[in-house]
């Protein structure tokens, strides 16, 4: 599809270049022909009078030949055609390159949309299939006890909650990608970290994980709710992939008009081939982990990266297998 579109766009570039070149060549030819005729006319007069301007008298030995005029016109036309051909060739090559560059972002966007639709459909199919299977099995059972019915309803409720979380994440990701200019307030990064920590403490306690907050007070312009969500995502991710009885450490440093916050865990780590992909939607670095062990849809880090981008910052990750991971967020400070 994009190859045909590229060829069509190139053809339009060539057509525009051809029209402009023809018009310019026509005007140039008429002008040069007029100047040539005037020059030959003056030369004929000079030869008839037997002298040239600013020069000694010369004998009358020739007159203007009509064949000479035709020959000069032919050479002029051939020169113009050669130049036009070179211009059209350059326009064709340049147009093909420019068409490719023009369509590349569109092709990338369409590919991402197609991949997003495929991934979202796959993620939705799993809980929906589970719901349907359990309900069909329950309806076919003629002797369904009250306990079994409650277990089915409980399982279905978990799947419904999972679907709701997925839809919420998808909506949040869509809202983050809208080109909306948000008002940025003056906030303290320490208050943001404390707000995020408060939300994940219950999850950390369940796994007996300690959160050590060493972030120092510093001011920056941002949206409090989105920055809290950013660090909730990073802390939640650290808790999910950390073992019990470990520590998650948060530190900060102010450098070159930026605040750099690091979230370090002692978890399972991320392989080198996965680090470049973890910020992609629906990507989960450890494919061996099933959703029964670690819940999630791989949207959190994509949302986190978008929040950082909206705040004109950057996010990086360093990790070693079985030694832990460090997410580093750099945000402009005041």
PDB file of N, CA and C in Angstrom, residues 247-330:
ATOM      1  N   UNK A 247      14.578  -4.496  49.401  1.00  0.00           N
ATOM      2  CA  UNK A 247      14.390  -3.060  49.594  1.00  0.00           C
ATOM      3  C   UNK A 247      14.341  -2.335  48.244  1.00  0.00           C
ATOM      4  N   UNK A 248      13.422  -1.394  48.155  1.00  0.00           N
ATOM      5  CA  UNK A 248      13.347  -0.495  46.998  1.00  0.00           C
ATOM      6  C   UNK A 248      13.805   0.879  47.470  1.00  0.00           C
ATOM      7  N   UNK A 249      14.812   1.423  46.804  1.00  0.00           N
ATOM      8  CA  UNK A 249      15.414   2.679  47.246  1.00  0.00           C
ATOM      9  C   UNK A 249      15.151   3.784  46.238  1.00  0.00           C
ATOM     10  N   UNK A 250      14.713   4.940  46.748  1.00  0.00           N
ATOM     11  CA  UNK A 250      14.492   6.109  45.901  1.00  0.00           C
ATOM     12  C   UNK A 250      15.476   7.199  46.302  1.00  0.00           C
ATOM     13  N   UNK A 251      16.209   7.721  45.333  1.00  0.00           N
ATOM     14  CA  UNK A 251      17.182   8.779  45.586  1.00  0.00           C
ATOM     15  C   UNK A 251      16.984   9.900  44.564  1.00  0.00           C
ATOM     16  N   UNK A 252      17.537  11.051  44.890  1.00  0.00           N
ATOM     17  CA  UNK A 252      17.427  12.186  43.972  1.00  0.00           C
ATOM     18  C   UNK A 252      18.699  13.017  44.039  1.00  0.00           C
ATOM     19  N   UNK A 253      18.965  13.712  42.923  1.00  0.00           N
ATOM     20  CA  UNK A 253      20.095  14.621  42.854  1.00  0.00           C
ATOM     21  C   UNK A 253      19.740  15.729  41.871  1.00  0.00           C
ATOM     22  N   UNK A 254      20.173  16.943  42.171  1.00  0.00           N
ATOM     23  CA  UNK A 254      19.916  18.078  41.295  1.00  0.00           C
ATOM     24  C   UNK A 254      21.180  18.373  40.511  1.00  0.00           C
ATOM     25  N   UNK A 255      21.064  18.377  39.144  1.00  0.00           N
ATOM     26  CA  UNK A 255      22.237  18.527  38.305  1.00  0.00           C
ATOM     27  C   UNK A 255      21.867  19.237  37.010  1.00  0.00           C
ATOM     28  N   UNK A 256      22.587  20.314  36.708  1.00  0.00           N
ATOM     29  CA  UNK A 256      22.400  21.044  35.443  1.00  0.00           C
ATOM     30  C   UNK A 256      20.931  21.413  35.188  1.00  0.00           C
ATOM     31  N   UNK A 257      20.313  22.056  36.164  1.00  0.00           N
ATOM     32  CA  UNK A 257      18.925  22.508  36.052  1.00  0.00           C
ATOM     33  C   UNK A 257      17.940  21.360  35.823  1.00  0.00           C
ATOM     34  N   UNK A 258      18.296  20.191  36.335  1.00  0.00           N
ATOM     35  CA  UNK A 258      17.425  19.022  36.241  1.00  0.00           C
ATOM     36  C   UNK A 258      17.404  18.292  37.576  1.00  0.00           C
ATOM     37  N   UNK A 259      16.283  17.648  37.840  1.00  0.00           N
ATOM     38  CA  UNK A 259      16.156  16.786  39.013  1.00  0.00           C
ATOM     39  C   UNK A 259      16.169  15.349  38.521  1.00  0.00           C
ATOM     40  N   UNK A 260      17.100  14.573  39.025  1.00  0.00           N
ATOM     41  CA  UNK A 260      17.247  13.172  38.601  1.00  0.00           C
ATOM     42  C   UNK A 260      16.812  12.279  39.753  1.00  0.00           C
ATOM     43  N   UNK A 261      15.749  11.501  39.531  1.00  0.00           N
ATOM     44  CA  UNK A 261      15.215  10.597  40.552  1.00  0.00           C
ATOM     45  C   UNK A 261      15.449   9.168  40.110  1.00  0.00           C
ATOM     46  N   UNK A 262      16.027   8.373  40.993  1.00  0.00           N
ATOM     47  CA  UNK A 262      16.313   6.971  40.679  1.00  0.00           C
ATOM     48  C   UNK A 262      15.449   6.062  41.549  1.00  0.00           C
ATOM     49  N   UNK A 263      14.856   5.033  40.930  1.00  0.00           N
ATOM     50  CA  UNK A 263      14.080   4.015  41.634  1.00  0.00           C
ATOM     51  C   UNK A 263      14.809   2.693  41.445  1.00  0.00           C
ATOM     52  N   UNK A 264      15.431   2.216  42.521  1.00  0.00           N
ATOM     53  CA  UNK A 264      16.267   1.019  42.453  1.00  0.00           C
ATOM     54  C   UNK A 264      15.622  -0.125  43.233  1.00  0.00           C
ATOM     55  N   UNK A 265      15.558  -1.290  42.578  1.00  0.00           N
ATOM     56  CA  UNK A 265      15.033  -2.470  43.271  1.00  0.00           C
ATOM     57  C   UNK A 265      16.078  -3.580  43.278  1.00  0.00           C
ATOM     58  N   UNK A 266      15.773  -4.645  43.991  1.00  0.00           N
ATOM     59  CA  UNK A 266      16.657  -5.808  44.072  1.00  0.00           C
ATOM     60  C   UNK A 266      15.957  -7.022  43.470  1.00  0.00           C
ATOM     61  N   UNK A 267      15.287  -6.782  42.350  1.00  0.00           N
ATOM     62  CA  UNK A 267      14.469  -7.820  41.746  1.00  0.00           C
ATOM     63  C   UNK A 267      15.198  -8.703  40.765  1.00  0.00           C
ATOM     64  N   UNK A 268      14.427  -9.314  39.880  1.00  0.00           N
ATOM     65  CA  UNK A 268      14.954 -10.313  38.948  1.00  0.00           C
ATOM     66  C   UNK A 268      15.724  -9.699  37.791  1.00  0.00           C
ATOM     67  N   UNK A 269      15.552  -8.406  37.550  1.00  0.00           N
ATOM     68  CA  UNK A 269      16.294  -7.742  36.485  1.00  0.00           C
ATOM     69  C   UNK A 269      15.678  -7.937  35.108  1.00  0.00           C
ATOM     70  N   UNK A 270      16.256  -7.232  34.136  1.00  0.00           N
ATOM     71  CA  UNK A 270      15.766  -7.269  32.758  1.00  0.00           C
ATOM     72  C   UNK A 270      16.940  -7.589  31.843  1.00  0.00           C
ATOM     73  N   UNK A 271      16.721  -8.472  30.899  1.00  0.00           N
ATOM     74  CA  UNK A 271      17.787  -8.844  29.975  1.00  0.00           C
ATOM     75  C   UNK A 271      18.112  -7.687  29.035  1.00  0.00           C
ATOM     76  N   UNK A 272      19.317  -7.684  28.479  1.00  0.00           N
ATOM     77  CA  UNK A 272      19.759  -6.592  27.610  1.00  0.00           C
ATOM     78  C   UNK A 272      18.912  -6.469  26.359  1.00  0.00           C
ATOM     79  N   UNK A 273      18.487  -7.611  25.798  1.00  0.00           N
ATOM     80  CA  UNK A 273      17.683  -7.553  24.573  1.00  0.00           C
ATOM     81  C   UNK A 273      16.275  -7.031  24.813  1.00  0.00           C
ATOM     82  N   UNK A 274      15.828  -7.029  26.090  1.00  0.00           N
ATOM     83  CA  UNK A 274      14.482  -6.554  26.403  1.00  0.00           C
ATOM     84  C   UNK A 274      14.439  -5.096  26.823  1.00  0.00           C
ATOM     85  N   UNK A 275      15.573  -4.528  27.224  1.00  0.00           N
ATOM     86  CA  UNK A 275      15.582  -3.164  27.775  1.00  0.00           C
ATOM     87  C   UNK A 275      15.040  -2.148  26.780  1.00  0.00           C
ATOM     88  N   UNK A 276      15.404  -2.293  25.504  1.00  0.00           N
ATOM     89  CA  UNK A 276      14.967  -1.320  24.494  1.00  0.00           C
ATOM     90  C   UNK A 276      13.485  -1.439  24.166  1.00  0.00           C
ATOM     91  N   UNK A 277      12.818  -2.496  24.639  1.00  0.00           N
ATOM     92  CA  UNK A 277      11.429  -2.740  24.259  1.00  0.00           C
ATOM     93  C   UNK A 277      10.435  -2.575  25.414  1.00  0.00           C
ATOM     94  N   UNK A 278      10.930  -2.388  26.626  1.00  0.00           N
ATOM     95  CA  UNK A 278      10.022  -2.410  27.768  1.00  0.00           C
ATOM     96  C   UNK A 278       9.060  -1.229  27.807  1.00  0.00           C
ATOM     97  N   UNK A 279       9.374  -0.155  27.064  1.00  0.00           N
ATOM     98  CA  UNK A 279       8.470   0.997  27.039  1.00  0.00           C
ATOM     99  C   UNK A 279       7.429   0.892  25.928  1.00  0.00           C
ATOM    100  N   UNK A 280       7.429  -0.214  25.195  1.00  0.00           N
ATOM    101  CA  UNK A 280       6.419  -0.435  24.172  1.00  0.00           C
ATOM    102  C   UNK A 280       5.134  -0.945  24.811  1.00  0.00           C
ATOM    103  N   UNK A 281       4.019  -0.614  24.183  1.00  0.00           N
ATOM    104  CA  UNK A 281       2.727  -1.045  24.706  1.00  0.00           C
ATOM    105  C   UNK A 281       2.583  -2.561  24.638  1.00  0.00           C
ATOM    106  N   UNK A 282       2.068  -3.148  25.708  1.00  0.00           N
ATOM    107  CA  UNK A 282       1.783  -4.576  25.848  1.00  0.00           C
ATOM    108  C   UNK A 282       3.040  -5.437  25.904  1.00  0.00           C
ATOM    109  N   UNK A 283       4.202  -4.810  25.995  1.00  0.00           N
ATOM    110  CA  UNK A 283       5.425  -5.615  26.045  1.00  0.00           C
ATOM    111  C   UNK A 283       5.749  -5.949  27.490  1.00  0.00           C
ATOM    112  N   UNK A 284       6.035  -7.229  27.737  1.00  0.00           N
ATOM    113  CA  UNK A 284       6.433  -7.669  29.070  1.00  0.00           C
ATOM    114  C   UNK A 284       7.772  -8.369  28.936  1.00  0.00           C
ATOM    115  N   UNK A 285       8.741  -7.899  29.716  1.00  0.00           N
ATOM    116  CA  UNK A 285      10.125  -8.330  29.512  1.00  0.00           C
ATOM    117  C   UNK A 285      10.333  -9.813  29.764  1.00  0.00           C
ATOM    118  N   UNK A 286       9.643 -10.373  30.743  1.00  0.00           N
ATOM    119  CA  UNK A 286       9.835 -11.787  31.052  1.00  0.00           C
ATOM    120  C   UNK A 286       8.645 -12.563  30.527  1.00  0.00           C
ATOM    121  N   UNK A 287       8.794 -13.173  29.368  1.00  0.00           N
ATOM    122  CA  UNK A 287       7.688 -13.902  28.754  1.00  0.00           C
ATOM    123  C   UNK A 287       7.388 -15.203  29.486  1.00  0.00           C
ATOM    124  N   UNK A 288       8.327 -15.675  30.298  1.00  0.00           N
ATOM    125  CA  UNK A 288       8.097 -16.927  31.016  1.00  0.00           C
ATOM    126  C   UNK A 288       7.126 -16.751  32.164  1.00  0.00           C
ATOM    127  N   UNK A 289       6.959 -15.520  32.634  1.00  0.00           N
ATOM    128  CA  UNK A 289       6.017 -15.267  33.725  1.00  0.00           C
ATOM    129  C   UNK A 289       4.607 -15.240  33.177  1.00  0.00           C
ATOM    130  N   UNK A 290       3.717 -15.949  33.809  1.00  0.00           N
ATOM    131  CA  UNK A 290       2.327 -15.947  33.388  1.00  0.00           C
ATOM    132  C   UNK A 290       1.567 -14.911  34.189  1.00  0.00           C
ATOM    133  N   UNK A 291       0.378 -14.576  33.730  1.00  0.00           N
ATOM    134  CA  UNK A 291      -0.422 -13.563  34.417  1.00  0.00           C
ATOM    135  C   UNK A 291      -0.871 -14.029  35.795  1.00  0.00           C
ATOM    136  N   UNK A 292      -0.860 -15.335  36.034  1.00  0.00           N
ATOM    137  CA  UNK A 292      -1.242 -15.828  37.350  1.00  0.00           C
ATOM    138  C   UNK A 292      -0.187 -15.487  38.387  1.00  0.00           C
ATOM    139  N   UNK A 293       1.056 -15.303  37.927  1.00  0.00           N
ATOM    140  CA  UNK A 293       2.136 -14.932  38.848  1.00  0.00           C
ATOM    141  C   UNK A 293       2.238 -13.424  38.992  1.00  0.00           C
ATOM    142  N   UNK A 294       2.321 -12.740  37.865  1.00  0.00           N
ATOM    143  CA  UNK A 294       2.450 -11.285  37.876  1.00  0.00           C
ATOM    144  C   UNK A 294       1.387 -10.701  36.969  1.00  0.00           C
ATOM    145  N   UNK A 295       0.465  -9.975  37.559  1.00  0.00           N
ATOM    146  CA  UNK A 295      -0.634  -9.411  36.790  1.00  0.00           C
ATOM    147  C   UNK A 295      -0.198  -8.128  36.096  1.00  0.00           C
ATOM    148  N   UNK A 296      -0.793  -7.878  34.958  1.00  0.00           N
ATOM    149  CA  UNK A 296      -0.488  -6.663  34.216  1.00  0.00           C
ATOM    150  C   UNK A 296      -0.605  -6.899  32.732  1.00  0.00           C
ATOM    151  N   UNK A 297      -0.632  -5.790  31.989  1.00  0.00           N
ATOM    152  CA  UNK A 297      -0.789  -5.884  30.540  1.00  0.00           C
ATOM    153  C   UNK A 297       0.339  -5.195  29.782  1.00  0.00           C
ATOM    154  N   UNK A 298       1.369  -4.761  30.477  1.00  0.00           N
ATOM    155  CA  UNK A 298       2.488  -4.139  29.786  1.00  0.00           C
ATOM    156  C   UNK A 298       2.195  -2.732  29.298  1.00  0.00           C
ATOM    157  N   UNK A 299       1.273  -2.020  29.955  1.00  0.00           N
ATOM    158  CA  UNK A 299       0.939  -0.660  29.551  1.00  0.00           C
ATOM    159  C   UNK A 299       1.533   0.393  30.495  1.00  0.00           C
ATOM    160  N   UNK A 300       1.905  -0.036  31.695  1.00  0.00           N
ATOM    161  CA  UNK A 300       2.360   0.915  32.704  1.00  0.00           C
ATOM    162  C   UNK A 300       3.564   1.734  32.274  1.00  0.00           C
ATOM    163  N   UNK A 301       4.606   1.066  31.790  1.00  0.00           N
ATOM    164  CA  UNK A 301       5.816   1.782  31.415  1.00  0.00           C
ATOM    165  C   UNK A 301       5.606   2.651  30.181  1.00  0.00           C
ATOM    166  N   UNK A 302       4.696   2.242  29.284  1.00  0.00           N
ATOM    167  CA  UNK A 302       4.371   3.091  28.135  1.00  0.00           C
ATOM    168  C   UNK A 302       3.725   4.394  28.604  1.00  0.00           C
ATOM    169  N   UNK A 303       2.839   4.283  29.598  1.00  0.00           N
ATOM    170  CA  UNK A 303       2.200   5.477  30.166  1.00  0.00           C
ATOM    171  C   UNK A 303       3.242   6.332  30.893  1.00  0.00           C
ATOM    172  N   UNK A 304       4.141   5.672  31.630  1.00  0.00           N
ATOM    173  CA  UNK A 304       5.180   6.400  32.363  1.00  0.00           C
ATOM    174  C   UNK A 304       6.063   7.199  31.416  1.00  0.00           C
ATOM    175  N   UNK A 305       6.458   6.589  30.325  1.00  0.00           N
ATOM    176  CA  UNK A 305       7.307   7.293  29.362  1.00  0.00           C
ATOM    177  C   UNK A 305       6.584   8.484  28.765  1.00  0.00           C
ATOM    178  N   UNK A 306       5.282   8.344  28.489  1.00  0.00           N
ATOM    179  CA  UNK A 306       4.519   9.449  27.916  1.00  0.00           C
ATOM    180  C   UNK A 306       4.410  10.613  28.908  1.00  0.00           C
ATOM    181  N   UNK A 307       4.231  10.293  30.196  1.00  0.00           N
ATOM    182  CA  UNK A 307       4.166  11.345  31.218  1.00  0.00           C
ATOM    183  C   UNK A 307       5.489  12.104  31.286  1.00  0.00           C
ATOM    184  N   UNK A 308       6.590  11.376  31.255  1.00  0.00           N
ATOM    185  CA  UNK A 308       7.908  12.009  31.295  1.00  0.00           C
ATOM    186  C   UNK A 308       8.112  12.889  30.067  1.00  0.00           C
ATOM    187  N   UNK A 309       7.705  12.401  28.911  1.00  0.00           N
ATOM    188  CA  UNK A 309       7.842  13.176  27.671  1.00  0.00           C
ATOM    189  C   UNK A 309       7.023  14.455  27.738  1.00  0.00           C
ATOM    190  N   UNK A 310       5.801  14.363  28.283  1.00  0.00           N
ATOM    191  CA  UNK A 310       4.953  15.548  28.412  1.00  0.00           C
ATOM    192  C   UNK A 310       5.574  16.595  29.332  1.00  0.00           C
ATOM    193  N   UNK A 311       6.417  16.159  30.257  1.00  0.00           N
ATOM    194  CA  UNK A 311       7.080  17.094  31.172  1.00  0.00           C
ATOM    195  C   UNK A 311       8.479  17.472  30.673  1.00  0.00           C
ATOM    196  N   UNK A 312       8.763  17.201  29.384  1.00  0.00           N
ATOM    197  CA  UNK A 312      10.035  17.550  28.754  1.00  0.00           C
ATOM    198  C   UNK A 312      11.220  16.934  29.486  1.00  0.00           C
ATOM    199  N   UNK A 313      11.028  15.707  29.936  1.00  0.00           N
ATOM    200  CA  UNK A 313      12.089  14.993  30.635  1.00  0.00           C
ATOM    201  C   UNK A 313      12.515  13.747  29.886  1.00  0.00           C
ATOM    202  N   UNK A 314      13.257  12.892  30.577  1.00  0.00           N
ATOM    203  CA  UNK A 314      13.728  11.645  29.976  1.00  0.00           C
ATOM    204  C   UNK A 314      13.701  10.544  31.024  1.00  0.00           C
ATOM    205  N   UNK A 315      13.592   9.296  30.569  1.00  0.00           N
ATOM    206  CA  UNK A 315      13.586   8.149  31.458  1.00  0.00           C
ATOM    207  C   UNK A 315      14.515   7.094  30.888  1.00  0.00           C
ATOM    208  N   UNK A 316      15.358   6.531  31.742  1.00  0.00           N
ATOM    209  CA  UNK A 316      16.327   5.506  31.325  1.00  0.00           C
ATOM    210  C   UNK A 316      16.287   4.342  32.311  1.00  0.00           C
ATOM    211  N   UNK A 317      16.817   3.225  31.870  1.00  0.00           N
ATOM    212  CA  UNK A 317      16.808   2.038  32.723  1.00  0.00           C
ATOM    213  C   UNK A 317      18.136   1.296  32.590  1.00  0.00           C
ATOM    214  N   UNK A 318      18.636   0.831  33.714  1.00  0.00           N
ATOM    215  CA  UNK A 318      19.804  -0.052  33.758  1.00  0.00           C
ATOM    216  C   UNK A 318      19.428  -1.262  34.596  1.00  0.00           C
ATOM    217  N   UNK A 319      19.870  -2.428  34.169  1.00  0.00           N
ATOM    218  CA  UNK A 319      19.446  -3.630  34.873  1.00  0.00           C
ATOM    219  C   UNK A 319      20.460  -4.751  34.697  1.00  0.00           C
ATOM    220  N   UNK A 320      20.516  -5.619  35.685  1.00  0.00           N
ATOM    221  CA  UNK A 320      21.307  -6.846  35.641  1.00  0.00           C
ATOM    222  C   UNK A 320      20.435  -7.991  36.124  1.00  0.00           C
ATOM    223  N   UNK A 321      20.523  -9.112  35.426  1.00  0.00           N
ATOM    224  CA  UNK A 321      19.715 -10.267  35.772  1.00  0.00           C
ATOM    225  C   UNK A 321      20.039 -10.732  37.189  1.00  0.00           C
ATOM    226  N   UNK A 322      18.981 -10.909  37.974  1.00  0.00           N
ATOM    227  CA  UNK A 322      19.054 -11.375  39.365  1.00  0.00           C
ATOM    228  C   UNK A 322      19.795 -10.417  40.296  1.00  0.00           C
ATOM    229  N   UNK A 323      20.041  -9.190  39.819  1.00  0.00           N
ATOM    230  CA  UNK A 323      20.692  -8.205  40.689  1.00  0.00           C
ATOM    231  C   UNK A 323      19.849  -6.961  40.893  1.00  0.00           C
ATOM    232  N   UNK A 324      18.890  -6.728  40.021  1.00  0.00           N
ATOM    233  CA  UNK A 324      18.010  -5.588  40.209  1.00  0.00           C
ATOM    234  C   UNK A 324      17.986  -4.642  39.034  1.00  0.00           C
ATOM    235  N   UNK A 325      17.114  -3.655  39.137  1.00  0.00           N
ATOM    236  CA  UNK A 325      16.884  -2.688  38.060  1.00  0.00           C
ATOM    237  C   UNK A 325      16.848  -1.276  38.648  1.00  0.00           C
ATOM    238  N   UNK A 326      17.337  -0.320  37.871  1.00  0.00           N
ATOM    239  CA  UNK A 326      17.294   1.088  38.268  1.00  0.00           C
ATOM    240  C   UNK A 326      16.636   1.892  37.149  1.00  0.00           C
ATOM    241  N   UNK A 327      15.499   2.487  37.472  1.00  0.00           N
ATOM    242  CA  UNK A 327      14.844   3.433  36.542  1.00  0.00           C
ATOM    243  C   UNK A 327      15.238   4.835  36.957  1.00  0.00           C
ATOM    244  N   UNK A 328      15.741   5.618  36.002  1.00  0.00           N
ATOM    245  CA  UNK A 328      16.191   6.975  36.267  1.00  0.00           C
ATOM    246  C   UNK A 328      15.330   7.963  35.490  1.00  0.00           C
ATOM    247  N   UNK A 329      14.702   8.884  36.218  1.00  0.00           N
ATOM    248  CA  UNK A 329      13.836   9.903  35.604  1.00  0.00           C
ATOM    249  C   UNK A 329      14.493  11.263  35.776  1.00  0.00           C
ATOM    250  N   UNK A 330      14.658  11.977  34.670  1.00  0.00           N
ATOM    251  CA  UNK A 330      15.233  13.319  34.702  1.00  0.00           C
ATOM    252  C   UNK A 330      14.168  14.319  34.303  1.00  0.00           C
TER     253      UNK A 330
END
